PDB file of C-alpha atoms in Angstrom:
ATOM      1  CA  MET A  69      59.755  52.857  -5.385  1.00 51.00           C
ATOM      2  CA  LEU A  70      63.278  52.318  -4.044  1.00 46.00           C
ATOM      3  CA  ASN A  71      64.109  50.111  -7.045  1.00 52.00           C
ATOM      4  CA  LEU A  72      63.030  52.876  -9.416  1.00 50.00           C
ATOM      5  CA  VAL A  73      65.267  55.412  -7.665  1.00 43.00           C
ATOM      6  CA  VAL A  74      68.282  53.081  -7.815  1.00 44.00           C
ATOM      7  CA  LEU A  75      67.725  52.267 -11.492  1.00 50.00           C
ATOM      8  CA  THR A  76      67.325  55.951 -12.368  1.00 48.00           C
ATOM      9  CA  THR A  77      70.597  56.764 -10.604  1.00 45.00           C
ATOM     10  CA  ILE A  78      72.455  53.997 -12.465  1.00 47.00           C
ATOM     11  CA  ILE A  79      71.097  55.069 -15.857  1.00 46.00           C
ATOM     12  CA  THR A  80      71.966  58.724 -15.227  1.00 42.00           C
ATOM     13  CA  SER A  81      75.506  57.880 -14.119  1.00 41.00           C
ATOM     14  CA  VAL A  82      76.220  55.627 -17.089  1.00 42.00           C
ATOM     15  CA  LEU A  83      74.767  57.898 -19.748  1.00 37.00           C
ATOM     16  CA  SER A  84      76.576  60.985 -18.440  1.00 35.00           C
ATOM     17  CA  GLN A  85      79.921  59.096 -18.273  1.00 37.00           C
ATOM     18  CA  GLU A  86      80.499  60.411 -14.758  1.00 40.00           C
ATOM     19  CA  ILE A  87      82.388  58.604 -12.006  1.00 41.00           C
ATOM     20  CA  ILE A  88      81.381  55.014 -11.412  1.00 55.00           C
ATOM     21  CA  GLY A  89      83.147  53.893  -8.260  1.00 50.00           C
ATOM     22  CA  VAL A  90      84.818  56.326  -5.898  1.00 63.00           C
ATOM     23  CA  ALA A  91      86.612  59.656  -5.701  1.00 69.00           C
ATOM     24  CA  TYR A  92      88.464  59.710  -2.385  1.00 85.00           C
ATOM     25  CA  THR A  93      90.568  62.327  -0.591  1.00 85.00           C
ATOM     26  CA  PHE A  94      92.120  61.428   2.731  1.00 84.00           C
ATOM     27  CA  ASP A  95      90.822  63.029   5.915  1.00 77.00           C
ATOM     28  CA  GLU A  96      90.140  62.160   9.544  1.00 67.00           C
ATOM     29  CA  ASP A  97      88.277  58.931   8.693  1.00 75.00           C
ATOM     30  CA  PHE A  98      91.340  57.463   6.954  1.00 82.00           C
ATOM     31  CA  ASN A  99      92.199  55.220   9.916  1.00 76.00           C
ATOM     32  CA  TRP A 100      88.633  53.874   9.975  1.00 80.00           C
ATOM     33  CA  THR A 101      88.107  53.177   6.267  1.00 80.00           C
ATOM     34  CA  PHE A 102      91.559  51.736   5.469  1.00 86.00           C
ATOM     35  CA  ASP A 103      93.198  48.654   6.984  1.00 82.00           C
ATOM     36  CA  ASN A 104      96.317  46.505   6.625  1.00 79.00           C
ATOM     37  CA  LYS A 105      95.086  43.659   4.389  1.00 74.00           C
ATOM     38  CA  THR A 106      98.046  42.020   2.597  1.00 77.00           C
ATOM     39  CA  CYS A 107     100.445  44.398   4.388  1.00 86.00           C
ATOM     40  CA  GLN A 108     102.233  41.674   6.385  1.00 80.00           C
ATOM     41  CA  ASN A 109     103.023  43.810   9.459  1.00 80.00           C
ATOM     42  CA  LYS A 110     104.391  46.753   7.484  1.00 86.00           C
ATOM     43  CA  LYS A 111     104.107  50.257   8.898  1.00 87.00           C
ATOM     44  CA  GLY A 112     101.067  52.399   8.209  1.00 89.00           C
ATOM     45  CA  TRP A 113     100.786  55.717   6.396  1.00 92.00           C
ATOM     46  CA  ASN A 114     100.592  58.950   8.400  1.00 90.00           C
ATOM     47  CA  LEU A 115      97.952  61.623   7.815  1.00 90.00           C
ATOM     48  CA  ILE A 116      99.770  64.947   7.244  1.00 90.00           C
ATOM     49  CA  SER A 117      99.035  68.586   6.369  1.00 89.00           C
ATOM     50  CA  TYR A 118     100.676  70.166   3.314  1.00 89.00           C
ATOM     51  CA  GLU A 119     100.865  73.502   5.088  1.00 87.00           C
ATOM     52  CA  HIS A 120     102.833  71.941   7.942  1.00 87.00           C
ATOM     53  CA  LEU A 121     105.366  70.434   5.505  1.00 86.00           C
ATOM     54  CA  LYS A 122     105.337  73.590   3.345  1.00 87.00           C
ATOM     55  CA  ILE A 123     104.415  71.629   0.236  1.00 87.00           C
ATOM     56  CA  PRO A 124     102.784  73.631  -2.612  1.00 82.00           C
ATOM     57  CA  SER A 125      99.174  72.553  -3.013  1.00 77.00           C
ATOM     58  CA  SER A 126      97.333  75.401  -4.737  1.00 67.00           C
ATOM     59  CA  ASN A 127      95.880  73.080  -7.405  1.00 67.00           C
ATOM     60  CA  ILE A 128      95.243  70.187  -5.022  1.00 76.00           C
ATOM     61  CA  GLY A 129      91.700  69.768  -3.768  1.00 70.00           C
ATOM     62  CA  SER A 130      92.506  68.557  -0.256  1.00 80.00           C
ATOM     63  CA  PRO A 131      94.723  70.254   2.373  1.00 87.00           C
ATOM     64  CA  VAL A 132      95.860  66.884   3.737  1.00 89.00           C
ATOM     65  CA  GLY A 133      97.260  63.621   2.416  1.00 91.00           C
ATOM     66  CA  ILE A 134      99.001  60.481   3.660  1.00 92.00           C
ATOM     67  CA  ARG A 135     102.785  60.161   3.887  1.00 93.00           C
ATOM     68  CA  ALA A 136     104.837  56.995   3.721  1.00 93.00           C
ATOM     69  CA  ILE A 137     107.180  56.334   6.631  1.00 89.00           C
ATOM     70  CA  ASN A 138     109.963  54.018   5.444  1.00 86.00           C
ATOM     71  CA  ASN A 139     108.053  50.940   4.228  1.00 89.00           C
ATOM     72  CA  SER A 140     104.367  51.897   4.637  1.00 92.00           C
ATOM     73  CA  CYS A 141     101.309  49.930   3.548  1.00 93.00           C
ATOM     74  CA  THR A 142      97.520  50.238   3.650  1.00 92.00           C
ATOM     75  CA  SER A 143      94.485  48.788   1.848  1.00 91.00           C
ATOM     76  CA  SER A 144      91.294  50.525   0.765  1.00 90.00           C
ATOM     77  CA  PHE A 145      87.659  49.690   1.326  1.00 88.00           C
ATOM     78  CA  PRO A 146      85.923  47.391  -1.251  1.00 89.00           C
ATOM     79  CA  ILE A 147      85.530  48.877  -4.744  1.00 89.00           C
ATOM     80  CA  ILE A 148      83.705  47.558  -7.821  1.00 89.00           C
ATOM     81  CA  PHE A 149      85.944  47.899 -10.888  1.00 89.00           C
ATOM     82  CA  PHE A 150      84.700  47.834 -14.485  1.00 88.00           C
ATOM     83  CA  SER A 151      86.635  46.929 -17.588  1.00 87.00           C
ATOM     84  CA  ASP A 152      88.168  49.853 -19.528  1.00 86.00           C
ATOM     85  CA  SER A 153      88.197  52.053 -16.430  1.00 89.00           C
ATOM     86  CA  ILE A 154      90.982  54.133 -14.914  1.00 90.00           C
ATOM     87  CA  LEU A 155      92.450  54.374 -11.434  1.00 91.00           C
ATOM     88  CA  GLU A 156      93.936  57.844 -11.044  1.00 91.00           C
ATOM     89  CA  LEU A 157      96.436  58.585  -8.247  1.00 92.00           C
ATOM     90  CA  THR A 158      97.702  62.049  -7.285  1.00 92.00           C
ATOM     91  CA  VAL A 159     101.128  61.779  -5.630  1.00 92.00           C
ATOM     92  CA  TYR A 160     103.978  63.993  -4.447  1.00 92.00           C
ATOM     93  CA  LEU A 161     107.536  62.646  -4.472  1.00 93.00           C
ATOM     94  CA  LYS A 162     110.786  64.192  -3.299  1.00 92.00           C
ATOM     95  CA  VAL A 163     113.235  61.304  -3.359  1.00 92.00           C
ATOM     96  CA  LYS A 164     116.751  60.411  -4.465  1.00 90.00           C
ATOM     97  CA  ALA A 165     116.965  56.628  -4.052  1.00 90.00           C
ATOM     98  CA  PHE A 166     115.922  54.767  -7.196  1.00 90.00           C
ATOM     99  CA  GLU A 167     113.721  52.337  -5.273  1.00 91.00           C
ATOM    100  CA  SER A 168     111.829  55.064  -3.407  1.00 92.00           C
ATOM    101  CA  GLY A 169     108.285  55.665  -4.603  1.00 94.00           C
ATOM    102  CA  LEU A 170     104.784  54.218  -4.692  1.00 94.00           C
ATOM    103  CA  THR A 171     103.359  50.826  -5.673  1.00 94.00           C
ATOM    104  CA  ALA A 172      99.599  50.493  -6.203  1.00 94.00           C
ATOM    105  CA  THR A 173      98.134  46.999  -6.539  1.00 94.00           C
ATOM    106  CA  VAL A 174      94.515  46.052  -7.207  1.00 94.00           C
ATOM    107  CA  PHE A 175      93.508  42.790  -5.511  1.00 93.00           C
ATOM    108  CA  ASP A 176      90.315  40.861  -6.089  1.00 91.00           C
ATOM    109  CA  GLU A 177      88.059  40.002  -3.155  1.00 89.00           C
ATOM    110  CA  VAL A 178      89.922  36.758  -2.403  1.00 90.00           C
ATOM    111  CA  GLY A 179      93.325  38.471  -2.257  1.00 89.00           C
ATOM    112  CA  VAL A 180      94.707  37.663  -5.718  1.00 92.00           C
ATOM    113  CA  PRO A 181      96.684  40.551  -7.297  1.00 93.00           C
ATOM    114  CA  VAL A 182      95.191  41.593 -10.624  1.00 93.00           C
ATOM    115  CA  VAL A 183      96.772  44.942 -11.566  1.00 93.00           C
ATOM    116  CA  LYS A 184     100.058  46.371 -10.340  1.00 93.00           C
ATOM    117  CA  TYR A 185     101.613  49.792 -10.957  1.00 94.00           C
ATOM    118  CA  VAL A 186     105.048  50.944  -9.772  1.00 94.00           C
ATOM    119  CA  TYR A 187     106.234  54.559  -9.833  1.00 94.00           C
ATOM    120  CA  ASN A 188     109.648  55.442  -8.408  1.00 90.00           C
ATOM    121  CA  LYS A 189     112.925  57.168  -9.229  1.00 87.00           C
ATOM    122  CA  SER A 190     113.824  54.436 -11.720  1.00 87.00           C
ATOM    123  CA  SER A 191     110.601  54.878 -13.744  1.00 89.00           C
ATOM    124  CA  GLU A 192     110.843  56.472 -17.174  1.00 85.00           C
ATOM    125  CA  ASN A 193     109.865  60.157 -17.287  1.00 78.00           C
ATOM    126  CA  PHE A 194     110.012  60.343 -13.490  1.00 88.00           C
ATOM    127  CA  LEU A 195     109.367  63.846 -12.184  1.00 89.00           C
ATOM    128  CA  LEU A 196     109.872  65.259  -8.726  1.00 90.00           C
ATOM    129  CA  GLY A 197     106.919  67.025  -7.138  1.00 91.00           C
ATOM    130  CA  TRP A 198     103.264  66.493  -7.978  1.00 92.00           C
ATOM    131  CA  ASN A 199     102.326  63.801 -10.486  1.00 90.00           C
ATOM    132  CA  THR A 200      99.109  62.205 -11.705  1.00 90.00           C
ATOM    133  CA  LEU A 201      99.398  58.462 -12.292  1.00 92.00           C
ATOM    134  CA  LEU A 202      96.847  56.823 -14.605  1.00 92.00           C
ATOM    135  CA  ILE A 203      96.375  53.079 -14.171  1.00 92.00           C
ATOM    136  CA  PRO A 204      94.153  51.302 -16.751  1.00 92.00           C
ATOM    137  CA  ILE A 205      91.860  48.554 -15.446  1.00 91.00           C
ATOM    138  CA  HIS A 206      91.001  45.942 -18.090  1.00 90.00           C
ATOM    139  CA  VAL A 207      88.894  43.529 -16.029  1.00 90.00           C
ATOM    140  CA  ASN A 208      85.597  43.481 -14.143  1.00 91.00           C
ATOM    141  CA  LEU A 209      86.008  42.645 -10.498  1.00 90.00           C
ATOM    142  CA  LYS A 210      85.152  43.506  -6.926  1.00 92.00           C
ATOM    143  CA  GLY A 211      88.282  44.148  -4.918  1.00 92.00           C
ATOM    144  CA  TYR A 212      90.403  46.734  -3.177  1.00 92.00           C
ATOM    145  CA  ILE A 213      93.513  48.868  -3.680  1.00 93.00           C
ATOM    146  CA  ASN A 214      96.733  48.161  -1.801  1.00 93.00           C
ATOM    147  CA  LEU A 215      99.076  51.152  -1.478  1.00 94.00           C
ATOM    148  CA  LEU A 216     102.734  50.545  -0.676  1.00 93.00           C
ATOM    149  CA  GLY A 217     105.045  53.528  -0.211  1.00 94.00           C
ATOM    150  CA  TYR A 218     108.788  53.248   0.284  1.00 92.00           C
ATOM    151  CA  CYS A 219     111.204  56.024   1.173  1.00 91.00           C
ATOM    152  CA  HIS A 220     114.217  56.728   3.352  1.00 90.00           C
ATOM    153  CA  SER A 221     114.057  58.826   6.497  1.00 84.00           C
ATOM    154  CA  ASN A 222     114.683  62.174   4.788  1.00 88.00           C
ATOM    155  CA  GLU A 223     112.648  61.533   1.611  1.00 92.00           C
ATOM    156  CA  ILE A 224     109.015  62.419   0.966  1.00 93.00           C
ATOM    157  CA  VAL A 225     106.378  60.173  -0.615  1.00 94.00           C
ATOM    158  CA  ILE A 226     102.809  61.494  -0.293  1.00 93.00           C
ATOM    159  CA  LEU A 227      99.511  60.261  -1.732  1.00 92.00           C
ATOM    160  CA  ASP A 228      96.931  63.039  -1.969  1.00 91.00           C
ATOM    161  CA  SER A 229      93.937  61.195  -3.430  1.00 89.00           C
ATOM    162  CA  PHE A 230      92.727  58.513  -5.778  1.00 89.00           C
ATOM    163  CA  ARG A 231      89.913  58.700  -8.295  1.00 87.00           C
ATOM    164  CA  TYR A 232      88.175  55.941 -10.236  1.00 87.00           C
ATOM    165  CA  THR A 233      86.554  56.715 -13.614  1.00 84.00           C
ATOM    166  CA  ILE A 234      85.521  54.968 -16.832  1.00 78.00           C
ATOM    167  CA  ASN A 235      86.567  57.699 -19.254  1.00 56.00           C
ATOM    168  CA  LYS A 236      88.919  56.005 -21.737  1.00 49.00           C
ATOM    169  CA  THR A 237      90.142  59.316 -23.210  1.00 47.00           C
ATOM    170  CA  ASN A 238      92.233  60.052 -20.127  1.00 43.00           C
ATOM    171  CA  TYR A 239      95.019  57.702 -21.062  1.00 43.00           C
ATOM    172  CA  ASN A 240      96.752  56.040 -23.976  1.00 46.00           C
ATOM    173  CA  SER A 241      96.773  52.322 -23.332  1.00 42.00           C
ATOM    174  CA  ASN A 242      99.360  51.766 -26.073  1.00 38.00           C
ATOM    175  CA  LYS A 243     101.970  53.444 -23.896  1.00 41.00           C
ATOM    176  CA  GLN A 244     101.589  50.930 -21.087  1.00 42.00           C
ATOM    177  CA  LYS A 245     103.848  47.902 -20.826  1.00 37.00           C
ATOM    178  CA  GLU A 246     102.053  44.682 -19.917  1.00 38.00           C
ATOM    179  CA  ILE A 247     103.806  41.650 -18.445  1.00 34.00           C
ATOM    180  CA  SER A 248     102.610  38.331 -17.034  1.00 34.00           C
ATOM    181  CA  LEU A 249     101.806  38.062 -13.334  1.00 37.00           C
ATOM    182  CA  HIS A 250     101.565  34.754 -11.477  1.00 34.00           C
ATOM    183  CA  THR A 251      98.435  34.593  -9.351  1.00 34.00           C
ATOM    184  CA  ASP A 252     100.335  33.063  -6.428  1.00 36.00           C
ATOM    185  CA  VAL A 253     102.418  36.214  -5.939  1.00 36.00           C
ATOM    186  CA  ILE A 254     101.111  38.043  -2.875  1.00 37.00           C
ATOM    187  CA  ASP A 255     104.062  39.979  -1.452  1.00 37.00           C
ATOM    188  CA  ILE A 256     104.778  41.767  -4.703  1.00 39.00           C
ATOM    189  CA  VAL A 257     107.261  44.405  -3.573  1.00 38.00           C
ATOM    190  CA  GLU A 258     109.760  44.088  -0.743  1.00 40.00           C
ATOM    191  CA  PHE A 259     112.346  46.757  -0.076  1.00 40.00           C
ATOM    192  CA  GLY A 260     114.966  47.305   2.595  1.00 45.00           C
ATOM    193  CA  SER A 261     114.251  48.460   6.118  1.00 45.00           C
ATOM    194  CA  GLY A 262     114.074  52.097   5.047  1.00 47.00           C
ATOM    195  CA  ASP A 263     116.331  53.286   7.856  1.00 49.00           C
ATOM    196  CA  GLU A 264     119.169  54.215   5.525  1.00 48.00           C
ATOM    197  CA  ASP A 265     119.863  57.947   5.258  1.00 49.00           C
ATOM    198  CA  ILE A 266     119.837  59.332   1.740  1.00 46.00           C
ATOM    199  CA  ASP A 267     120.934  62.852   0.872  1.00 48.00           C
ATOM    200  CA  ILE A 268     118.266  64.230  -1.427  1.00 47.00           C
ATOM    201  CA  GLU A 269     120.013  67.535  -2.026  1.00 47.00           C
ATOM    202  CA  GLY A 270     120.710  67.898  -5.721  1.00 44.00           C
ATOM    203  CA  SER A 271     118.352  65.059  -6.585  1.00 43.00           C
ATOM    204  CA  GLY A 272     116.422  67.225  -8.968  1.00 44.00           C
ATOM    205  CA  SER A 273     114.745  70.576  -9.205  1.00 43.00           C
ATOM    206  CA  ILE A 274     111.282  71.197  -7.836  1.00 48.00           C
ATOM    207  CA  ASP A 275     109.441  74.366  -8.680  1.00 47.00           C
ATOM    208  CA  GLU A 276     107.759  75.143  -5.343  1.00 45.00           C
ATOM    209  CA  ASN A 277     105.437  77.617  -7.040  1.00 42.00           C
ATOM    210  CA  ASP A 278     104.213  75.196  -9.665  1.00 45.00           C
ATOM    211  CA  SER A 279     101.781  72.585  -8.392  1.00 44.00           C
ATOM    212  CA  ASN A 280     100.384  71.586 -11.776  1.00 43.00           C
ATOM    213  CA  THR A 281     100.085  67.866 -12.099  1.00 47.00           C
ATOM    214  CA  THR A 282     102.064  66.017 -14.736  1.00 44.00           C
ATOM    215  CA  ILE A 283     101.130  62.731 -16.355  1.00 46.00           C
ATOM    216  CA  PRO A 284     104.169  60.471 -16.709  1.00 41.00           C
ATOM    217  CA  GLU A 285     104.449  58.242 -19.749  1.00 47.00           C
ATOM    218  CA  ASP A 286     105.598  54.637 -19.369  1.00 45.00           C
ATOM    219  CA  SER A 287     106.140  55.202 -15.646  1.00 42.00           C
ATOM    220  CA  GLY A 288     105.582  51.869 -14.001  1.00 44.00           C
ATOM    221  CA  TYR A 289     103.971  48.779 -15.389  1.00 44.00           C
ATOM    222  CA  ILE A 290     100.647  47.018 -15.498  1.00 45.00           C
ATOM    223  CA  THR A 291     100.186  43.335 -14.815  1.00 44.00           C
ATOM    224  CA  GLU A 292      97.126  41.217 -15.431  1.00 45.00           C
ATOM    225  CA  PRO A 293      96.521  37.466 -15.157  1.00 42.00           C
ATOM    226  CA  PRO A 294      95.737  36.064 -18.622  1.00 41.00           C
ATOM    227  CA  ASP A 295      93.086  33.547 -17.576  1.00 44.00           C
ATOM    228  CA  LEU A 296      90.851  35.496 -15.246  1.00 43.00           C
ATOM    229  CA  PRO A 297      87.180  34.733 -15.938  1.00 42.00           C
ATOM    230  CA  THR A 298      86.370  38.401 -15.392  1.00 42.00           C
ATOM    231  CA  SER A 299      88.468  39.576 -18.321  1.00 40.00           C
ATOM    232  CA  THR A 300      85.506  39.723 -20.675  1.00 45.00           C
ATOM    233  CA  ASN A 301      84.050  43.019 -21.768  1.00 53.00           C
ATOM    234  CA  PHE A 302      80.451  42.102 -20.982  1.00 62.00           C
ATOM    235  CA  TRP A 303      80.042  44.710 -18.239  1.00 65.00           C
ATOM    236  CA  ASN A 304      80.528  47.949 -20.113  1.00 64.00           C
ATOM    237  CA  PRO A 305      78.513  51.200 -20.052  1.00 68.00           C
ATOM    238  CA  ALA A 306      76.273  50.088 -22.930  1.00 69.00           C
ATOM    239  CA  THR A 307      75.486  46.746 -21.268  1.00 74.00           C
ATOM    240  CA  ILE A 308      74.749  48.388 -17.932  1.00 79.00           C
ATOM    241  CA  THR A 309      72.475  50.921 -19.621  1.00 78.00           C
ATOM    242  CA  ILE A 310      70.533  48.217 -21.484  1.00 84.00           C
ATOM    243  CA  ILE A 311      70.101  46.073 -18.364  1.00 85.00           C
ATOM    244  CA  ALA A 312      69.064  49.034 -16.234  1.00 81.00           C
ATOM    245  CA  ALA A 313      66.597  50.302 -18.845  1.00 83.00           C
ATOM    246  CA  GLY A 314      65.195  46.801 -19.378  1.00 83.00           C
ATOM    247  CA  SER A 315      64.712  46.322 -15.640  1.00 85.00           C
ATOM    248  CA  PHE A 316      62.960  49.677 -15.403  1.00 85.00           C
ATOM    249  CA  VAL A 317      60.592  48.798 -18.269  1.00 87.00           C
ATOM    250  CA  LEU A 318      59.893  45.345 -16.808  1.00 88.00           C
ATOM    251  CA  ILE A 319      59.047  46.740 -13.381  1.00 91.00           C
ATOM    252  CA  SER A 320      56.802  49.387 -14.979  1.00 87.00           C
ATOM    253  CA  ILE A 321      54.914  46.732 -16.985  1.00 92.00           C
ATOM    254  CA  ILE A 322      54.423  44.593 -13.874  1.00 91.00           C
ATOM    255  CA  CYS A 323      53.097  47.542 -11.854  1.00 87.00           C
ATOM    256  CA  ILE A 324      50.704  48.692 -14.601  1.00 89.00           C
ATOM    257  CA  SER A 325      49.444  45.135 -15.213  1.00 86.00           C
ATOM    258  CA  ALA A 326      48.850  44.602 -11.498  1.00 86.00           C
ATOM    259  CA  TYR A 327      46.881  47.853 -11.311  1.00 86.00           C
ATOM    260  CA  HIS A 328      44.579  47.010 -14.238  1.00 84.00           C
ATOM    261  CA  PHE A 329      44.131  43.407 -13.085  1.00 82.00           C
ATOM    262  CA  GLY A 330      43.101  44.563  -9.629  1.00 81.00           C
ATOM    263  CA  LYS A 331      40.716  47.103 -11.093  1.00 80.00           C
ATOM    264  CA  LEU A 332      39.098  44.454 -13.341  1.00 80.00           C
ATOM    265  CA  ARG A 333      38.691  42.041 -10.441  1.00 77.00           C
ATOM    266  CA  GLY A 334      36.995  44.751  -8.432  1.00 73.00           C
ATOM    267  CA  LEU A 335      34.445  45.403 -11.192  1.00 73.00           C
ATOM    268  CA  GLU A 336      33.639  41.678 -11.500  1.00 69.00           C
ATOM    269  CA  GLN A 337      33.052  41.344  -7.769  1.00 68.00           C
ATOM    270  CA  ASN A 338      30.735  44.370  -7.717  1.00 65.00           C
ATOM    271  CA  ALA A 339      28.692  42.986 -10.639  1.00 64.00           C
ATOM    272  CA  SER A 340      28.212  39.601  -8.952  1.00 62.00           C
ATOM    273  CA  LEU A 341      27.183  41.329  -5.737  1.00 59.00           C
ATOM    274  CA  PHE A 342      24.367  43.226  -7.441  1.00 57.00           C
ATOM    275  CA  GLU A 343      23.156  40.076  -9.214  1.00 59.00           C
ATOM    276  CA  ASN A 344      22.708  38.230  -5.919  1.00 58.00           C
ATOM    277  CA  ILE A 345      20.462  40.890  -4.401  1.00 59.00           C
ATOM    278  CA  GLU A 346      16.767  39.696  -4.636  1.00 58.00           C
ATOM    279  CA  PRO A 347      14.094  42.229  -5.676  1.00 60.00           C
ATOM    280  CA  THR A 348      11.875  43.664  -2.968  1.00 64.00           C
ATOM    281  CA  ILE A 349       8.473  41.872  -2.603  1.00 68.00           C
ATOM    282  CA  THR A 350       5.485  44.226  -2.352  1.00 71.00           C
ATOM    283  CA  ILE A 351       2.685  43.084   0.005  1.00 72.00           C
ATOM    284  CA  THR A 352      -0.804  44.604  -0.428  1.00 73.00           C
ATOM    285  CA  ILE A 353      -2.820  44.895   2.797  1.00 71.00           C
ATOM    286  CA  PRO A 354      -6.646  45.232   2.290  1.00 70.00           C
ATOM    287  CA  ARG A 355      -8.311  48.293   3.760  1.00 69.00           C
ATOM    288  CA  VAL A 356     -10.430  47.725   6.887  1.00 63.00           C
ATOM    289  CA  ASN A 357     -13.324  50.076   7.678  1.00 65.00           C
ATOM    290  CA  ASN A 358     -14.147  49.072  11.244  1.00 65.00           C
ATOM    291  CA  ILE A 359     -12.553  47.034  13.952  1.00 63.00           C
ATOM    292  CA  TYR A 360     -14.589  45.486  16.793  1.00 60.00           C
ATOM    293  CA  SER A 361     -13.038  44.327  19.957  1.00 63.00           C
ATOM    294  CA  ASN A 362     -15.512  41.401  20.402  1.00 61.00           C
ATOM    295  CA  PRO A 363     -16.753  39.957  17.160  1.00 58.00           C
ATOM    296  CA  PHE A 364     -19.175  37.709  19.046  1.00 59.00           C
ATOM    297  CA  SER A 365     -20.980  40.496  20.817  1.00 57.00           C
ATOM    298  CA  ASN A 366     -24.763  40.899  20.656  1.00 58.00           C
ATOM    299  CA  ARG A 367     -24.408  43.250  17.781  1.00 54.00           C
ATOM    300  CA  PHE A 368     -23.970  40.344  15.412  1.00 51.00           C
ATOM    301  CA  ARG A 369     -26.761  38.232  16.907  1.00 52.00           C
ATOM    302  CA  ARG A 370     -30.048  38.151  15.140  1.00 51.00           C
TER     303      ARG A 370
END
């Protein structure tokens, strides 16, 4: 029964093109679900409230996010990624230094970087304030997301949430720049100490009343190893649907066959039981008119 429920859930999710993976907003369990894998003793992110920092968040689903402090790093819980999927990050940046911003890297389960995305002041079409970053995933793998935020003491780099979907209409893959990534690169981004003071006044205009997200074009870059065995497109929505439906049909056939086989066996056993029962033997007892206690009494003497 549990298998049927799981298969039904998978089929429904795939056919409706809803989220496959996670949709995560940061809250009190952030320190429990995230750790410092591949962070190499870097500082952690701090959980903050937008209201406390007076950051506009009318169109943001969560009242809290995580803020980078100088050179901050954290890694997510395990996630299963499918080919032709999208990792969507909602970020808020108020920076002046060109190197200040966010780097998101997808690692496989053995710690090899597979996809990397950099968004900072030097990125094309960089915008201050709220932005939605769309990161295409072109491989199937089980891994985790590493989030590296860099800013100076008076700059702001905030990550509100990340969302993982398989809807290919949300981005234009032709606008992404792909370069080669060596699989032995682990510490991908290394900045300064972050203690330098940067004056962010005049670094750009931010409309505090406008919290609409913007989707930057060509902001950052994507890297993928060319020889990964998981780069095939076997695991796609159609394949998952076929496998799930086939498993459901197979389990149904097995259950129905077992039911009819058991029923047939029961009928055969009942028939053999009736055949082994012998018919009842009828015994006829002759009728007796009189009974004498002593058959050798004088009554029978002549």
